[in-house]
Short mmCIF file of C-alpha atoms in Angstrom, two decimals:
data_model
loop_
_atom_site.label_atom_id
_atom_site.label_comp_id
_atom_site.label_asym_id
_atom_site.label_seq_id
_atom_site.Cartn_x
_atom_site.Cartn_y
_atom_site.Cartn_z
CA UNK A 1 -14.32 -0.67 6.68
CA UNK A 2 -12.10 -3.79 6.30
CA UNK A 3 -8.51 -3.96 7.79
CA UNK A 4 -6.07 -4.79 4.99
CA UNK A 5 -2.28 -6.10 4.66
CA UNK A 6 0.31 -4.62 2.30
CA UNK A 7 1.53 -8.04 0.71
CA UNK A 8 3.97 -6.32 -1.17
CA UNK A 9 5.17 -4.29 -4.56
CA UNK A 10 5.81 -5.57 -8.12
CA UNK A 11 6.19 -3.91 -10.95
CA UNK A 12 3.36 -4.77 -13.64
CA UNK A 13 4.35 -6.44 -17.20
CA UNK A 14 4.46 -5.60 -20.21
CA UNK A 15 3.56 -1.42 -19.03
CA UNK A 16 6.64 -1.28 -16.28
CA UNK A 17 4.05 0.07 -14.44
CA UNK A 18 4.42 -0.44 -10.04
CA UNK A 19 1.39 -2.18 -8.35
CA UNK A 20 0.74 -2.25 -4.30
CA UNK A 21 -0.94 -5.59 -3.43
CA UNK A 22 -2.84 -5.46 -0.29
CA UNK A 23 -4.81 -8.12 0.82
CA UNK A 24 -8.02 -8.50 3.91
CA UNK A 25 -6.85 -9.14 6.99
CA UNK A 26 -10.26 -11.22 7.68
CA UNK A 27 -10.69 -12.14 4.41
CA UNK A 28 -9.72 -13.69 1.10
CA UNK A 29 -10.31 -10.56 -1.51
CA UNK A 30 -6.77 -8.84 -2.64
CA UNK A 31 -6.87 -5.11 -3.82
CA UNK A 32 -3.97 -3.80 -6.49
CA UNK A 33 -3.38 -0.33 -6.67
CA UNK A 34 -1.79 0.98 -9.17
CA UNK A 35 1.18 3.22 -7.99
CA UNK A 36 4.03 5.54 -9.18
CA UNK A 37 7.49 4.62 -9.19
CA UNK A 38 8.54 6.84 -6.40
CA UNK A 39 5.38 5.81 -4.29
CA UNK A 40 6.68 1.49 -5.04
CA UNK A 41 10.09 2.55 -3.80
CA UNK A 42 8.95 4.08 -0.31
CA UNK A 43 7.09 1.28 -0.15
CA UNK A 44 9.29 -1.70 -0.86
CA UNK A 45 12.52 0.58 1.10
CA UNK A 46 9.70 0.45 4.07
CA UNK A 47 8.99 -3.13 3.93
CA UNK A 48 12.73 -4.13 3.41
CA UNK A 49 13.84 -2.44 6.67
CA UNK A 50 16.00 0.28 3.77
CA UNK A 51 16.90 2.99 5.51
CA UNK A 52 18.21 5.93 3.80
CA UNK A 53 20.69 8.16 4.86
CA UNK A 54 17.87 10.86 4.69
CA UNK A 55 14.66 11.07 5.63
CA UNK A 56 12.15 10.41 1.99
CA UNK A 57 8.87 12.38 1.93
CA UNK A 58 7.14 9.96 3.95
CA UNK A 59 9.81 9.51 6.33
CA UNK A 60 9.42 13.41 6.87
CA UNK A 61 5.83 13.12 7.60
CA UNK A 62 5.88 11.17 10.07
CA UNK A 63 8.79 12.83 11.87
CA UNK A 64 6.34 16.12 11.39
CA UNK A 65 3.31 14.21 12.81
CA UNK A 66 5.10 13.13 15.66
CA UNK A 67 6.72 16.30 16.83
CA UNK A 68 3.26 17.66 16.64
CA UNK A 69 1.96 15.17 18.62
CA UNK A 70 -0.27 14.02 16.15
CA UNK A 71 -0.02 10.27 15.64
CA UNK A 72 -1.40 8.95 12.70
CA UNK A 73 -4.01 6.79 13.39
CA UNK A 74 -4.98 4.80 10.36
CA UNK A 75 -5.37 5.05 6.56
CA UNK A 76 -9.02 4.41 4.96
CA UNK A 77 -9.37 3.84 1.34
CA UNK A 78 -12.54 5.08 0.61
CA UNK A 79 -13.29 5.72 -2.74
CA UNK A 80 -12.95 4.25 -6.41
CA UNK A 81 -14.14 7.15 -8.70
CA UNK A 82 -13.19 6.53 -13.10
CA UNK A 83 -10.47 4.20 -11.86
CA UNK A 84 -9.09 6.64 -9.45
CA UNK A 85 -8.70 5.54 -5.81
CA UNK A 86 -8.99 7.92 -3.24
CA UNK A 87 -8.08 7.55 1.06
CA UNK A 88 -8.07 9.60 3.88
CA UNK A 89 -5.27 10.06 6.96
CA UNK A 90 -7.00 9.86 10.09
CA UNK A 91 -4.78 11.77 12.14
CA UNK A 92 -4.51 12.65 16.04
CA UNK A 93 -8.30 13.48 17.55
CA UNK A 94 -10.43 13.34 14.45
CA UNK A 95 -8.54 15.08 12.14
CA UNK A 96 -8.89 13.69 8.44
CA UNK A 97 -6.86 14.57 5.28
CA UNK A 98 -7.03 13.52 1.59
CA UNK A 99 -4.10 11.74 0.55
CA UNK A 100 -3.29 9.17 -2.22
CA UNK A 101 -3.42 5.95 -0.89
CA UNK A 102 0.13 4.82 -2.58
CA UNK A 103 1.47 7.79 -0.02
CA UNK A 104 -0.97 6.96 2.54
CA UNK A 105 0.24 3.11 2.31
CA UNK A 106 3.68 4.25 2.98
CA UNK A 107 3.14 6.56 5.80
CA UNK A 108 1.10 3.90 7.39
CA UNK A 109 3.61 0.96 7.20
CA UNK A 110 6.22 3.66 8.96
CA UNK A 111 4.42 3.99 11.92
CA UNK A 112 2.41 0.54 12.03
CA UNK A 113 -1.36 2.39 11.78
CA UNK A 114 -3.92 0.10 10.11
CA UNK A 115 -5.00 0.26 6.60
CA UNK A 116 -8.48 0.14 6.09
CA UNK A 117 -11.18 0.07 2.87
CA UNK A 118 -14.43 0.28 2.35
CA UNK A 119 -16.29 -2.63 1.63
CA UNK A 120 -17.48 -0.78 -1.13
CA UNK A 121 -14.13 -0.29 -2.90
CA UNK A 122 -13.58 -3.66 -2.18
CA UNK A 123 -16.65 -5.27 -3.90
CA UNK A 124 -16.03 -2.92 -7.21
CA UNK A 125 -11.93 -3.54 -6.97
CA UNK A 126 -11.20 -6.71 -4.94
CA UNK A 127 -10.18 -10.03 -6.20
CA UNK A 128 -10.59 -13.32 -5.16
CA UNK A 129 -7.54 -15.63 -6.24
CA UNK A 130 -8.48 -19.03 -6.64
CA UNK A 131 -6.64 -21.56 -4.81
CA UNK A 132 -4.49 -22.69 -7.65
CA UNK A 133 -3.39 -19.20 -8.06
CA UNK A 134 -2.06 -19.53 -4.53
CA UNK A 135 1.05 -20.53 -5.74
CA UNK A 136 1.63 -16.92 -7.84
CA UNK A 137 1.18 -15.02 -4.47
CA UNK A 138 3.95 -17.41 -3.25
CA UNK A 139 6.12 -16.60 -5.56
CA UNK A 140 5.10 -13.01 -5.56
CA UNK A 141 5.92 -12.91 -2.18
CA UNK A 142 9.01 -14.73 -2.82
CA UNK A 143 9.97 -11.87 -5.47
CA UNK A 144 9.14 -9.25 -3.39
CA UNK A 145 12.46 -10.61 -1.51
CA UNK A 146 14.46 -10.76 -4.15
CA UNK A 147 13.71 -7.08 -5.34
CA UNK A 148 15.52 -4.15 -4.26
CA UNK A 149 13.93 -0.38 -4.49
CA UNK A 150 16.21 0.56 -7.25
CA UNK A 151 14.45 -2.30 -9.39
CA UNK A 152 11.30 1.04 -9.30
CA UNK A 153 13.38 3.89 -10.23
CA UNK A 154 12.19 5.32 -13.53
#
């Protein structure tokens, strides 16, 4: 498994169509993940320190994980099956669940566990962005600070 960074959201031309961006912590291979609108919002609300007056989904899961005592512990992408990716939760002592990894993504940035892939996923799904491309994540990163969540809702 390799630890990965959400870089951000963006919403994917000409399709409208929300991306998550996350890139190798020890590494130079980015992996976008194509998301649903709801999913981009948590995210980019998350990332923009939004907080709404109440709790989304994901802001309910973790207030349910944490009564029970059962932090989450980190996020593994695991699979890429017919263009379909798949993670796990790893939750409290051992305890895994299936989850999306748009919702998994957004659970994890609420409670600062690490997101992980397998180097598998990566090899079939990762990309490399040449250095001359450097300057779109800049200004992708710029965007993502211009955007507000609204920008996702359908």
């Amino acid at each position: 498994m390799r630890e990965l960074s959400v870089v951000g959201v963006r919403v994917e031309l000409p399709s409208n169509q929300p991306i998550v961006l996350l890139r190798e912590v020890e590494g130079d291979r980015y992996l976008p993940i194509w998301i649903g609108a709801v999913e981009a919002t948590a995210i980019a609300y998350e990332q923009q320190g939004v907080k709404p007056a109440r709790p989304l989904t994901h802001d309910l899961l973790r207030d349910v994980l944490a009564a029970l005592k059962a932090p989450l512990r980190a996020v593994e992408i695991t699979e890429l099956k017919e263009n379909v990716f798949y993670a796990d939760l790893l939750i409290g002592d051992g305890v895994r669940v299936s989850a999306r990894p748009s919702d998994s993504i957004a659970l994890a940035l609420r409670v600062g566990a690490p997101i992980r892939c397998a180097e598998q996923v990566l090899s079939e799904a990762g990309i490399v962005i040449p250095d001359e491309q450097e300057d779109e994540v800049e200004k992708f990163r710029e965007f993502l600070e211009q955007v507000r969540p609204e920008d996702f809702a359908g």
